[in-house]
Amino acid sequence: MDGICHIYIVRFRETMDFSSKIAFPDTLFIQDIDGEKLIYNMQENSYFALKAISREIWEYLYEGRSLEETLDILLEKYDIDREILERDMESFIHSLIDSRLLSLEPSEQHS
């Protein structure tokens, strides 16, 4: 290997607390166009378009609902396994956090 060292970094995430509330930065410009939720993060100079369930999740959270409340609403609305929806929502929320579109706030019961 001629002295070359390969380092792999694996990022482990804690299990998401679905009772958390969501905080949104003040630097977002949000608009609905042709069934999409368009989000422009002015600080990061990045643009996002959300459709279908991702749009619904965003809207429930933006209204002030917790992840748990949003999960329950979607479980009532769609025929989907809870574990699958939790996993998919967790992945989606982490991608939004990584893109600095939102952050998690500890729930009041954990404060």
Backbone atoms as SQL, in Angstrom:
CREATE TABLE atoms (id INTEGER PRIMARY KEY, chain TEXT, resi INTEGER, resn TEXT, atom TEXT, x REAL, y REAL, z REAL);
INSERT INTO atoms VALUES
  (1, 'A', 1, 'MET', 'N', 0.827, -1.199, 0.000),
  (2, 'A', 1, 'MET', 'CA', 0.000, 0.000, 0.000),
  (3, 'A', 1, 'MET', 'C', 0.860, 1.246, 0.000),
  (4, 'A', 2, 'ASP', 'N', 2.130, 1.145, -0.077),
  (5, 'A', 2, 'ASP', 'CA', 3.047, 2.265, -0.213),
  (6, 'A', 2, 'ASP', 'C', 2.825, 3.358, 0.828),
  (7, 'A', 3, 'GLY', 'N', 2.577, 2.986, 2.063),
  (8, 'A', 3, 'GLY', 'CA', 2.466, 3.968, 3.127),
  (9, 'A', 3, 'GLY', 'C', 1.209, 4.812, 3.101),
  (10, 'A', 4, 'ILE', 'N', 0.236, 4.454, 2.291),
  (11, 'A', 4, 'ILE', 'CA', -1.006, 5.219, 2.223),
  (12, 'A', 4, 'ILE', 'C', -1.967, 4.659, 3.268),
  (13, 'A', 5, 'CYS', 'N', -2.482, 5.536, 4.056),
  (14, 'A', 5, 'CYS', 'CA', -3.420, 5.148, 5.108),
  (15, 'A', 5, 'CYS', 'C', -4.815, 5.640, 4.728),
  (16, 'A', 6, 'HIS', 'N', -5.753, 4.741, 4.733),
  (17, 'A', 6, 'HIS', 'CA', -7.142, 5.101, 4.439),
  (18, 'A', 6, 'HIS', 'C', -7.919, 5.167, 5.741),
  (19, 'A', 7, 'ILE', 'N', -8.569, 6.255, 5.970),
  (20, 'A', 7, 'ILE', 'CA', -9.377, 6.436, 7.175),
  (21, 'A', 7, 'ILE', 'C', -10.830, 6.564, 6.753),
  (22, 'A', 8, 'TYR', 'N', -11.655, 5.757, 7.365),
  (23, 'A', 8, 'TYR', 'CA', -13.083, 5.814, 7.098),
  (24, 'A', 8, 'TYR', 'C', -13.775, 6.343, 8.345),
  (25, 'A', 9, 'ILE', 'N', -14.569, 7.355, 8.167),
  (26, 'A', 9, 'ILE', 'CA', -15.303, 7.945, 9.273),
  (27, 'A', 9, 'ILE', 'C', -16.761, 7.547, 9.132),
  (28, 'A', 10, 'VAL', 'N', -17.269, 6.934, 10.151),
  (29, 'A', 10, 'VAL', 'CA', -18.674, 6.535, 10.170),
  (30, 'A', 10, 'VAL', 'C', -19.361, 7.388, 11.213),
  (31, 'A', 11, 'ARG', 'N', -20.430, 8.017, 10.812),
  (32, 'A', 11, 'ARG', 'CA', -21.158, 8.890, 11.718),
  (33, 'A', 11, 'ARG', 'C', -22.370, 8.146, 12.259),
  (34, 'A', 12, 'PHE', 'N', -22.339, 7.896, 13.549),
  (35, 'A', 12, 'PHE', 'CA', -23.460, 7.237, 14.195),
  (36, 'A', 12, 'PHE', 'C', -24.371, 8.297, 14.784),
  (37, 'A', 13, 'ARG', 'N', -25.655, 8.055, 14.675),
  (38, 'A', 13, 'ARG', 'CA', -26.628, 9.006, 15.199),
  (39, 'A', 13, 'ARG', 'C', -27.408, 8.358, 16.311),
  (40, 'A', 14, 'GLU', 'N', -27.707, 9.168, 17.295),
  (41, 'A', 14, 'GLU', 'CA', -28.557, 8.677, 18.367),
  (42, 'A', 14, 'GLU', 'C', -29.962, 8.477, 17.811),
  (43, 'A', 15, 'THR', 'N', -30.705, 7.613, 18.495),
  (44, 'A', 15, 'THR', 'CA', -32.100, 7.440, 18.116),
  (45, 'A', 15, 'THR', 'C', -32.816, 8.767, 18.327),
  (46, 'A', 16, 'MET', 'N', -33.625, 9.139, 17.376),
  (47, 'A', 16, 'MET', 'CA', -34.313, 10.422, 17.431),
  (48, 'A', 16, 'MET', 'C', -35.441, 10.383, 18.461),
  (49, 'A', 17, 'ASP', 'N', -35.559, 11.442, 19.233),
  (50, 'A', 17, 'ASP', 'CA', -36.638, 11.594, 20.202),
  (51, 'A', 17, 'ASP', 'C', -37.833, 12.184, 19.459),
  (52, 'A', 18, 'PHE', 'N', -38.850, 11.364, 19.229),
  (53, 'A', 18, 'PHE', 'CA', -39.995, 11.803, 18.445),
  (54, 'A', 18, 'PHE', 'C', -40.908, 12.763, 19.202),
  (55, 'A', 19, 'SER', 'N', -40.626, 12.999, 20.492),
  (56, 'A', 19, 'SER', 'CA', -41.413, 14.000, 21.215),
  (57, 'A', 19, 'SER', 'C', -40.804, 15.399, 21.065),
  (58, 'A', 20, 'SER', 'N', -39.684, 15.484, 20.358),
  (59, 'A', 20, 'SER', 'CA', -39.001, 16.771, 20.153),
  (60, 'A', 20, 'SER', 'C', -39.834, 17.725, 19.310),
  (61, 'A', 21, 'LYS', 'N', -39.648, 18.984, 19.599),
  (62, 'A', 21, 'LYS', 'CA', -40.203, 20.033, 18.749),
  (63, 'A', 21, 'LYS', 'C', -39.115, 20.457, 17.773),
  (64, 'A', 22, 'ILE', 'N', -39.520, 21.140, 16.759),
  (65, 'A', 22, 'ILE', 'CA', -38.609, 21.540, 15.695),
  (66, 'A', 22, 'ILE', 'C', -38.417, 23.049, 15.734),
  (67, 'A', 23, 'ALA', 'N', -37.198, 23.486, 15.507),
  (68, 'A', 23, 'ALA', 'CA', -36.895, 24.917, 15.379),
  (69, 'A', 23, 'ALA', 'C', -36.423, 25.167, 13.951),
  (70, 'A', 24, 'PHE', 'N', -36.912, 26.248, 13.382),
  (71, 'A', 24, 'PHE', 'CA', -36.553, 26.617, 12.017),
  (72, 'A', 24, 'PHE', 'C', -35.717, 27.890, 12.038),
  (73, 'A', 25, 'PRO', 'N', -34.675, 27.950, 11.220),
  (74, 'A', 25, 'PRO', 'CA', -33.869, 29.182, 11.187),
  (75, 'A', 25, 'PRO', 'C', -34.661, 30.338, 10.572),
  (76, 'A', 26, 'ASP', 'N', -34.264, 31.533, 10.915),
  (77, 'A', 26, 'ASP', 'CA', -34.913, 32.739, 10.376),
  (78, 'A', 26, 'ASP', 'C', -34.498, 33.022, 8.935),
  (79, 'A', 27, 'THR', 'N', -33.589, 32.226, 8.415),
  (80, 'A', 27, 'THR', 'CA', -33.011, 32.503, 7.089),
  (81, 'A', 27, 'THR', 'C', -33.693, 31.727, 5.965),
  (82, 'A', 28, 'LEU', 'N', -34.888, 31.196, 6.233),
  (83, 'A', 28, 'LEU', 'CA', -35.596, 30.425, 5.208),
  (84, 'A', 28, 'LEU', 'C', -36.623, 31.291, 4.488),
  (85, 'A', 29, 'PHE', 'N', -36.680, 31.123, 3.189),
  (86, 'A', 29, 'PHE', 'CA', -37.742, 31.697, 2.368),
  (87, 'A', 29, 'PHE', 'C', -38.521, 30.506, 1.837),
  (88, 'A', 30, 'ILE', 'N', -39.826, 30.443, 2.135),
  (89, 'A', 30, 'ILE', 'CA', -40.643, 29.270, 1.813),
  (90, 'A', 30, 'ILE', 'C', -41.806, 29.699, 0.933),
  (91, 'A', 31, 'GLN', 'N', -42.024, 28.918, -0.133),
  (92, 'A', 31, 'GLN', 'CA', -43.110, 29.239, -1.045),
  (93, 'A', 31, 'GLN', 'C', -43.697, 27.953, -1.624),
  (94, 'A', 32, 'ASP', 'N', -45.005, 27.977, -1.892),
  (95, 'A', 32, 'ASP', 'CA', -45.682, 26.856, -2.557),
  (96, 'A', 32, 'ASP', 'C', -45.839, 27.181, -4.027),
  (97, 'A', 33, 'ILE', 'N', -45.337, 26.284, -4.875),
  (98, 'A', 33, 'ILE', 'CA', -45.471, 26.458, -6.317),
  (99, 'A', 33, 'ILE', 'C', -45.762, 25.108, -6.952),
  (100, 'A', 34, 'ASP', 'N', -46.873, 25.032, -7.663),
  (101, 'A', 34, 'ASP', 'CA', -47.250, 23.824, -8.408),
  (102, 'A', 34, 'ASP', 'C', -47.171, 22.547, -7.570),
  (103, 'A', 35, 'GLY', 'N', -47.704, 22.590, -6.352),
  (104, 'A', 35, 'GLY', 'CA', -47.743, 21.403, -5.516),
  (105, 'A', 35, 'GLY', 'C', -46.446, 21.072, -4.803),
  (106, 'A', 36, 'GLU', 'N', -45.449, 21.898, -4.954),
  (107, 'A', 36, 'GLU', 'CA', -44.175, 21.687, -4.267),
  (108, 'A', 36, 'GLU', 'C', -43.993, 22.744, -3.184),
  (109, 'A', 37, 'LYS', 'N', -43.299, 22.354, -2.138),
  (110, 'A', 37, 'LYS', 'CA', -42.894, 23.299, -1.105),
  (111, 'A', 37, 'LYS', 'C', -41.453, 23.664, -1.441),
  (112, 'A', 38, 'LEU', 'N', -41.243, 24.910, -1.852),
  (113, 'A', 38, 'LEU', 'CA', -39.910, 25.370, -2.220),
  (114, 'A', 38, 'LEU', 'C', -39.309, 26.110, -1.038),
  (115, 'A', 39, 'ILE', 'N', -38.102, 25.719, -0.680),
  (116, 'A', 39, 'ILE', 'CA', -37.425, 26.286, 0.484),
  (117, 'A', 39, 'ILE', 'C', -36.057, 26.779, 0.050),
  (118, 'A', 40, 'TYR', 'N', -35.814, 28.043, 0.316),
  (119, 'A', 40, 'TYR', 'CA', -34.510, 28.630, 0.015),
  (120, 'A', 40, 'TYR', 'C', -33.886, 29.048, 1.338),
  (121, 'A', 41, 'ASN', 'N', -32.721, 28.496, 1.629),
  (122, 'A', 41, 'ASN', 'CA', -31.987, 28.868, 2.830),
  (123, 'A', 41, 'ASN', 'C', -31.017, 29.978, 2.445),
  (124, 'A', 42, 'MET', 'N', -31.333, 31.205, 2.835),
  (125, 'A', 42, 'MET', 'CA', -30.543, 32.371, 2.422),
  (126, 'A', 42, 'MET', 'C', -29.136, 32.354, 3.012),
  (127, 'A', 43, 'GLN', 'N', -28.991, 31.817, 4.212),
  (128, 'A', 43, 'GLN', 'CA', -27.665, 31.777, 4.836),
  (129, 'A', 43, 'GLN', 'C', -26.752, 30.769, 4.139),
  (130, 'A', 44, 'GLU', 'N', -27.298, 29.632, 3.769),
  (131, 'A', 44, 'GLU', 'CA', -26.510, 28.572, 3.133),
  (132, 'A', 44, 'GLU', 'C', -26.495, 28.708, 1.611),
  (133, 'A', 45, 'ASN', 'N', -27.332, 29.590, 1.080),
  (134, 'A', 45, 'ASN', 'CA', -27.490, 29.754, -0.370),
  (135, 'A', 45, 'ASN', 'C', -27.825, 28.424, -1.034),
  (136, 'A', 46, 'SER', 'N', -28.813, 27.727, -0.452),
  (137, 'A', 46, 'SER', 'CA', -29.224, 26.437, -0.984),
  (138, 'A', 46, 'SER', 'C', -30.738, 26.407, -1.163),
  (139, 'A', 47, 'TYR', 'N', -31.174, 25.589, -2.105),
  (140, 'A', 47, 'TYR', 'CA', -32.570, 25.527, -2.517),
  (141, 'A', 47, 'TYR', 'C', -33.048, 24.089, -2.393),
  (142, 'A', 48, 'PHE', 'N', -34.277, 23.900, -1.920),
  (143, 'A', 48, 'PHE', 'CA', -34.853, 22.577, -1.755),
  (144, 'A', 48, 'PHE', 'C', -36.291, 22.584, -2.244),
  (145, 'A', 49, 'ALA', 'N', -36.719, 21.463, -2.814),
  (146, 'A', 49, 'ALA', 'CA', -38.103, 21.301, -3.240),
  (147, 'A', 49, 'ALA', 'C', -38.641, 20.021, -2.606),
  (148, 'A', 50, 'LEU', 'N', -39.760, 20.136, -1.905),
  (149, 'A', 50, 'LEU', 'CA', -40.365, 18.991, -1.244),
  (150, 'A', 50, 'LEU', 'C', -41.694, 18.676, -1.902),
  (151, 'A', 51, 'LYS', 'N', -41.933, 17.391, -2.132),
  (152, 'A', 51, 'LYS', 'CA', -43.183, 16.927, -2.721),
  (153, 'A', 51, 'LYS', 'C', -43.787, 15.842, -1.840),
  (154, 'A', 52, 'ALA', 'N', -45.036, 15.552, -2.080),
  (155, 'A', 52, 'ALA', 'CA', -45.750, 14.419, -1.485),
  (156, 'A', 52, 'ALA', 'C', -45.603, 14.385, 0.037),
  (157, 'A', 53, 'ILE', 'N', -45.206, 13.222, 0.577),
  (158, 'A', 53, 'ILE', 'CA', -45.161, 13.061, 2.025),
  (159, 'A', 53, 'ILE', 'C', -44.102, 13.951, 2.660),
  (160, 'A', 54, 'SER', 'N', -42.981, 14.176, 1.989),
  (161, 'A', 54, 'SER', 'CA', -41.971, 15.068, 2.570),
  (162, 'A', 54, 'SER', 'C', -42.547, 16.470, 2.756),
  (163, 'A', 55, 'ARG', 'N', -43.367, 16.884, 1.822),
  (164, 'A', 55, 'ARG', 'CA', -44.035, 18.185, 1.945),
  (165, 'A', 55, 'ARG', 'C', -44.990, 18.171, 3.134),
  (166, 'A', 56, 'GLU', 'N', -45.761, 17.091, 3.285),
  (167, 'A', 56, 'GLU', 'CA', -46.696, 16.983, 4.413),
  (168, 'A', 56, 'GLU', 'C', -45.963, 17.018, 5.754),
  (169, 'A', 57, 'ILE', 'N', -44.875, 16.261, 5.848),
  (170, 'A', 57, 'ILE', 'CA', -44.098, 16.241, 7.089),
  (171, 'A', 57, 'ILE', 'C', -43.632, 17.656, 7.414),
  (172, 'A', 58, 'TRP', 'N', -43.070, 18.329, 6.420),
  (173, 'A', 58, 'TRP', 'CA', -42.582, 19.698, 6.622),
  (174, 'A', 58, 'TRP', 'C', -43.707, 20.597, 7.133),
  (175, 'A', 59, 'GLU', 'N', -44.878, 20.521, 6.499),
  (176, 'A', 59, 'GLU', 'CA', -45.985, 21.394, 6.864),
  (177, 'A', 59, 'GLU', 'C', -46.459, 21.145, 8.298),
  (178, 'A', 60, 'TYR', 'N', -46.577, 19.876, 8.689),
  (179, 'A', 60, 'TYR', 'CA', -46.998, 19.575, 10.069),
  (180, 'A', 60, 'TYR', 'C', -45.975, 20.112, 11.072),
  (181, 'A', 61, 'LEU', 'N', -44.716, 19.909, 10.772),
  (182, 'A', 61, 'LEU', 'CA', -43.674, 20.390, 11.687),
  (183, 'A', 61, 'LEU', 'C', -43.632, 21.910, 11.728),
  (184, 'A', 62, 'TYR', 'N', -43.790, 22.529, 10.579),
  (185, 'A', 62, 'TYR', 'CA', -43.758, 23.996, 10.504),
  (186, 'A', 62, 'TYR', 'C', -44.944, 24.616, 11.246),
  (187, 'A', 63, 'GLU', 'N', -46.055, 23.867, 11.339),
  (188, 'A', 63, 'GLU', 'CA', -47.211, 24.320, 12.109),
  (189, 'A', 63, 'GLU', 'C', -46.972, 24.221, 13.612),
  (190, 'A', 64, 'GLY', 'N', -45.877, 23.572, 14.012),
  (191, 'A', 64, 'GLY', 'CA', -45.538, 23.468, 15.423),
  (192, 'A', 64, 'GLY', 'C', -45.782, 22.107, 16.040),
  (193, 'A', 65, 'ARG', 'N', -46.137, 21.133, 15.224),
  (194, 'A', 65, 'ARG', 'CA', -46.352, 19.792, 15.759),
  (195, 'A', 65, 'ARG', 'C', -45.011, 19.105, 16.021),
  (196, 'A', 66, 'SER', 'N', -45.020, 18.188, 16.978),
  (197, 'A', 66, 'SER', 'CA', -43.818, 17.399, 17.261),
  (198, 'A', 66, 'SER', 'C', -43.687, 16.300, 16.203),
  (199, 'A', 67, 'LEU', 'N', -42.557, 15.638, 16.213),
  (200, 'A', 67, 'LEU', 'CA', -42.365, 14.502, 15.317),
  (201, 'A', 67, 'LEU', 'C', -43.384, 13.403, 15.618),
  (202, 'A', 68, 'GLU', 'N', -43.643, 13.168, 16.898),
  (203, 'A', 68, 'GLU', 'CA', -44.605, 12.140, 17.303),
  (204, 'A', 68, 'GLU', 'C', -46.012, 12.461, 16.785),
  (205, 'A', 69, 'GLU', 'N', -46.438, 13.701, 16.935),
  (206, 'A', 69, 'GLU', 'CA', -47.755, 14.103, 16.429),
  (207, 'A', 69, 'GLU', 'C', -47.823, 13.927, 14.913),
  (208, 'A', 70, 'THR', 'N', -46.771, 14.305, 14.233),
  (209, 'A', 70, 'THR', 'CA', -46.714, 14.173, 12.779),
  (210, 'A', 70, 'THR', 'C', -46.758, 12.702, 12.385),
  (211, 'A', 71, 'LEU', 'N', -46.006, 11.880, 13.084),
  (212, 'A', 71, 'LEU', 'CA', -46.000, 10.440, 12.838),
  (213, 'A', 71, 'LEU', 'C', -47.409, 9.865, 12.992),
  (214, 'A', 72, 'ASP', 'N', -48.097, 10.227, 14.073),
  (215, 'A', 72, 'ASP', 'CA', -49.450, 9.721, 14.327),
  (216, 'A', 72, 'ASP', 'C', -50.429, 10.141, 13.233),
  (217, 'A', 73, 'ILE', 'N', -50.324, 11.379, 12.782),
  (218, 'A', 73, 'ILE', 'CA', -51.203, 11.866, 11.715),
  (219, 'A', 73, 'ILE', 'C', -50.991, 11.053, 10.445),
  (220, 'A', 74, 'LEU', 'N', -49.731, 10.827, 10.094),
  (221, 'A', 74, 'LEU', 'CA', -49.423, 10.087, 8.868),
  (222, 'A', 74, 'LEU', 'C', -49.821, 8.618, 8.978),
  (223, 'A', 75, 'LEU', 'N', -49.687, 8.034, 10.166),
  (224, 'A', 75, 'LEU', 'CA', -50.108, 6.640, 10.358),
  (225, 'A', 75, 'LEU', 'C', -51.614, 6.487, 10.193),
  (226, 'A', 76, 'GLU', 'N', -52.372, 7.489, 10.633),
  (227, 'A', 76, 'GLU', 'CA', -53.822, 7.452, 10.442),
  (228, 'A', 76, 'GLU', 'C', -54.198, 7.637, 8.976),
  (229, 'A', 77, 'LYS', 'N', -53.437, 8.446, 8.282),
  (230, 'A', 77, 'LYS', 'CA', -53.762, 8.813, 6.913),
  (231, 'A', 77, 'LYS', 'C', -53.342, 7.749, 5.885),
  (232, 'A', 78, 'TYR', 'N', -52.214, 7.085, 6.140),
  (233, 'A', 78, 'TYR', 'CA', -51.663, 6.129, 5.174),
  (234, 'A', 78, 'TYR', 'C', -51.552, 4.741, 5.785),
  (235, 'A', 79, 'ASP', 'N', -51.677, 3.740, 4.942),
  (236, 'A', 79, 'ASP', 'CA', -51.523, 2.354, 5.364),
  (237, 'A', 79, 'ASP', 'C', -50.040, 1.996, 5.286),
  (238, 'A', 80, 'ILE', 'N', -49.320, 2.234, 6.403),
  (239, 'A', 80, 'ILE', 'CA', -47.887, 1.997, 6.436),
  (240, 'A', 80, 'ILE', 'C', -47.494, 1.498, 7.821),
  (241, 'A', 81, 'ASP', 'N', -46.493, 0.652, 7.875),
  (242, 'A', 81, 'ASP', 'CA', -45.977, 0.120, 9.131),
  (243, 'A', 81, 'ASP', 'C', -45.291, 1.228, 9.927),
  (244, 'A', 82, 'ARG', 'N', -45.549, 1.273, 11.235),
  (245, 'A', 82, 'ARG', 'CA', -44.998, 2.320, 12.096),
  (246, 'A', 82, 'ARG', 'C', -43.472, 2.354, 12.041),
  (247, 'A', 83, 'GLU', 'N', -42.829, 1.203, 12.125),
  (248, 'A', 83, 'GLU', 'CA', -41.365, 1.159, 12.126),
  (249, 'A', 83, 'GLU', 'C', -40.778, 1.697, 10.826),
  (250, 'A', 84, 'ILE', 'N', -41.406, 1.377, 9.730),
  (251, 'A', 84, 'ILE', 'CA', -40.934, 1.875, 8.436),
  (252, 'A', 84, 'ILE', 'C', -41.075, 3.382, 8.365),
  (253, 'A', 85, 'LEU', 'N', -42.233, 3.892, 8.784),
  (254, 'A', 85, 'LEU', 'CA', -42.447, 5.339, 8.751),
  (255, 'A', 85, 'LEU', 'C', -41.495, 6.055, 9.702),
  (256, 'A', 86, 'GLU', 'N', -41.288, 5.509, 10.898),
  (257, 'A', 86, 'GLU', 'CA', -40.338, 6.121, 11.836),
  (258, 'A', 86, 'GLU', 'C', -38.941, 6.198, 11.221),
  (259, 'A', 87, 'ARG', 'N', -38.507, 5.099, 10.628),
  (260, 'A', 87, 'ARG', 'CA', -37.176, 5.063, 10.018),
  (261, 'A', 87, 'ARG', 'C', -37.063, 6.075, 8.884),
  (262, 'A', 88, 'ASP', 'N', -38.081, 6.118, 8.026),
  (263, 'A', 88, 'ASP', 'CA', -38.057, 7.049, 6.894),
  (264, 'A', 88, 'ASP', 'C', -38.116, 8.501, 7.356),
  (265, 'A', 89, 'MET', 'N', -38.957, 8.767, 8.369),
  (266, 'A', 89, 'MET', 'CA', -39.031, 10.137, 8.896),
  (267, 'A', 89, 'MET', 'C', -37.713, 10.538, 9.537),
  (268, 'A', 90, 'GLU', 'N', -37.120, 9.630, 10.283),
  (269, 'A', 90, 'GLU', 'CA', -35.850, 9.924, 10.939),
  (270, 'A', 90, 'GLU', 'C', -34.773, 10.261, 9.905),
  (271, 'A', 91, 'SER', 'N', -34.720, 9.490, 8.842),
  (272, 'A', 91, 'SER', 'CA', -33.750, 9.748, 7.769),
  (273, 'A', 91, 'SER', 'C', -34.013, 11.107, 7.124),
  (274, 'A', 92, 'PHE', 'N', -35.271, 11.409, 6.854),
  (275, 'A', 92, 'PHE', 'CA', -35.648, 12.682, 6.248),
  (276, 'A', 92, 'PHE', 'C', -35.299, 13.855, 7.160),
  (277, 'A', 93, 'ILE', 'N', -35.626, 13.735, 8.446),
  (278, 'A', 93, 'ILE', 'CA', -35.342, 14.817, 9.398),
  (279, 'A', 93, 'ILE', 'C', -33.840, 15.033, 9.527),
  (280, 'A', 94, 'HIS', 'N', -33.072, 13.948, 9.579),
  (281, 'A', 94, 'HIS', 'CA', -31.615, 14.099, 9.643),
  (282, 'A', 94, 'HIS', 'C', -31.078, 14.805, 8.396),
  (283, 'A', 95, 'SER', 'N', -31.649, 14.530, 7.240),
  (284, 'A', 95, 'SER', 'CA', -31.191, 15.222, 6.027),
  (285, 'A', 95, 'SER', 'C', -31.526, 16.710, 6.093),
  (286, 'A', 96, 'LEU', 'N', -32.674, 17.056, 6.680),
  (287, 'A', 96, 'LEU', 'CA', -33.028, 18.469, 6.851),
  (288, 'A', 96, 'LEU', 'C', -32.120, 19.151, 7.869),
  (289, 'A', 97, 'ILE', 'N', -31.782, 18.426, 8.931),
  (290, 'A', 97, 'ILE', 'CA', -30.857, 18.965, 9.939),
  (291, 'A', 97, 'ILE', 'C', -29.487, 19.188, 9.296),
  (292, 'A', 98, 'ASP', 'N', -29.009, 18.191, 8.557),
  (293, 'A', 98, 'ASP', 'CA', -27.708, 18.308, 7.896),
  (294, 'A', 98, 'ASP', 'C', -27.670, 19.469, 6.903),
  (295, 'A', 99, 'SER', 'N', -28.817, 19.769, 6.306),
  (296, 'A', 99, 'SER', 'CA', -28.921, 20.875, 5.349),
  (297, 'A', 99, 'SER', 'C', -29.226, 22.203, 6.036),
  (298, 'A', 100, 'ARG', 'N', -29.307, 22.172, 7.353),
  (299, 'A', 100, 'ARG', 'CA', -29.570, 23.354, 8.180),
  (300, 'A', 100, 'ARG', 'C', -30.919, 24.011, 7.881),
  (301, 'A', 101, 'LEU', 'N', -31.900, 23.159, 7.598),
  (302, 'A', 101, 'LEU', 'CA', -33.253, 23.654, 7.378),
  (303, 'A', 101, 'LEU', 'C', -34.070, 23.635, 8.666),
  (304, 'A', 102, 'LEU', 'N', -33.600, 22.882, 9.654),
  (305, 'A', 102, 'LEU', 'CA', -34.270, 22.841, 10.939),
  (306, 'A', 102, 'LEU', 'C', -33.318, 22.261, 11.968),
  (307, 'A', 103, 'SER', 'N', -33.724, 22.342, 13.229),
  (308, 'A', 103, 'SER', 'CA', -32.987, 21.707, 14.319),
  (309, 'A', 103, 'SER', 'C', -34.005, 21.152, 15.310),
  (310, 'A', 104, 'LEU', 'N', -33.565, 20.205, 16.102),
  (311, 'A', 104, 'LEU', 'CA', -34.436, 19.602, 17.115),
  (312, 'A', 104, 'LEU', 'C', -34.260, 20.321, 18.432),
  (313, 'A', 105, 'GLU', 'N', -35.366, 20.539, 19.115),
  (314, 'A', 105, 'GLU', 'CA', -35.354, 21.088, 20.470),
  (315, 'A', 105, 'GLU', 'C', -35.817, 19.995, 21.405),
  (316, 'A', 106, 'PRO', 'N', -35.165, 19.841, 22.561),
  (317, 'A', 106, 'PRO', 'CA', -35.616, 18.814, 23.499),
  (318, 'A', 106, 'PRO', 'C', -37.077, 19.046, 23.888),
  (319, 'A', 107, 'SER', 'N', -37.782, 17.950, 24.080),
  (320, 'A', 107, 'SER', 'CA', -39.181, 18.082, 24.508),
  (321, 'A', 107, 'SER', 'C', -39.216, 18.614, 25.925),
  (322, 'A', 108, 'GLU', 'N', -40.345, 19.213, 26.289),
  (323, 'A', 108, 'GLU', 'CA', -40.495, 19.815, 27.617),
  (324, 'A', 108, 'GLU', 'C', -40.369, 18.764, 28.712),
  (325, 'A', 109, 'GLN', 'N', -40.789, 17.534, 28.427),
  (326, 'A', 109, 'GLN', 'CA', -40.723, 16.495, 29.441),
  (327, 'A', 109, 'GLN', 'C', -39.301, 16.049, 29.723),
  (328, 'A', 110, 'HIS', 'N', -38.353, 16.373, 28.800),
  (329, 'A', 110, 'HIS', 'CA', -36.953, 16.023, 28.999),
  (330, 'A', 110, 'HIS', 'C', -36.117, 17.204, 29.439),
  (331, 'A', 111, 'SER', 'N', -36.717, 18.359, 29.617),
  (332, 'A', 111, 'SER', 'CA', -35.966, 19.561, 29.991),
  (333, 'A', 111, 'SER', 'C', -35.635, 19.559, 31.459);
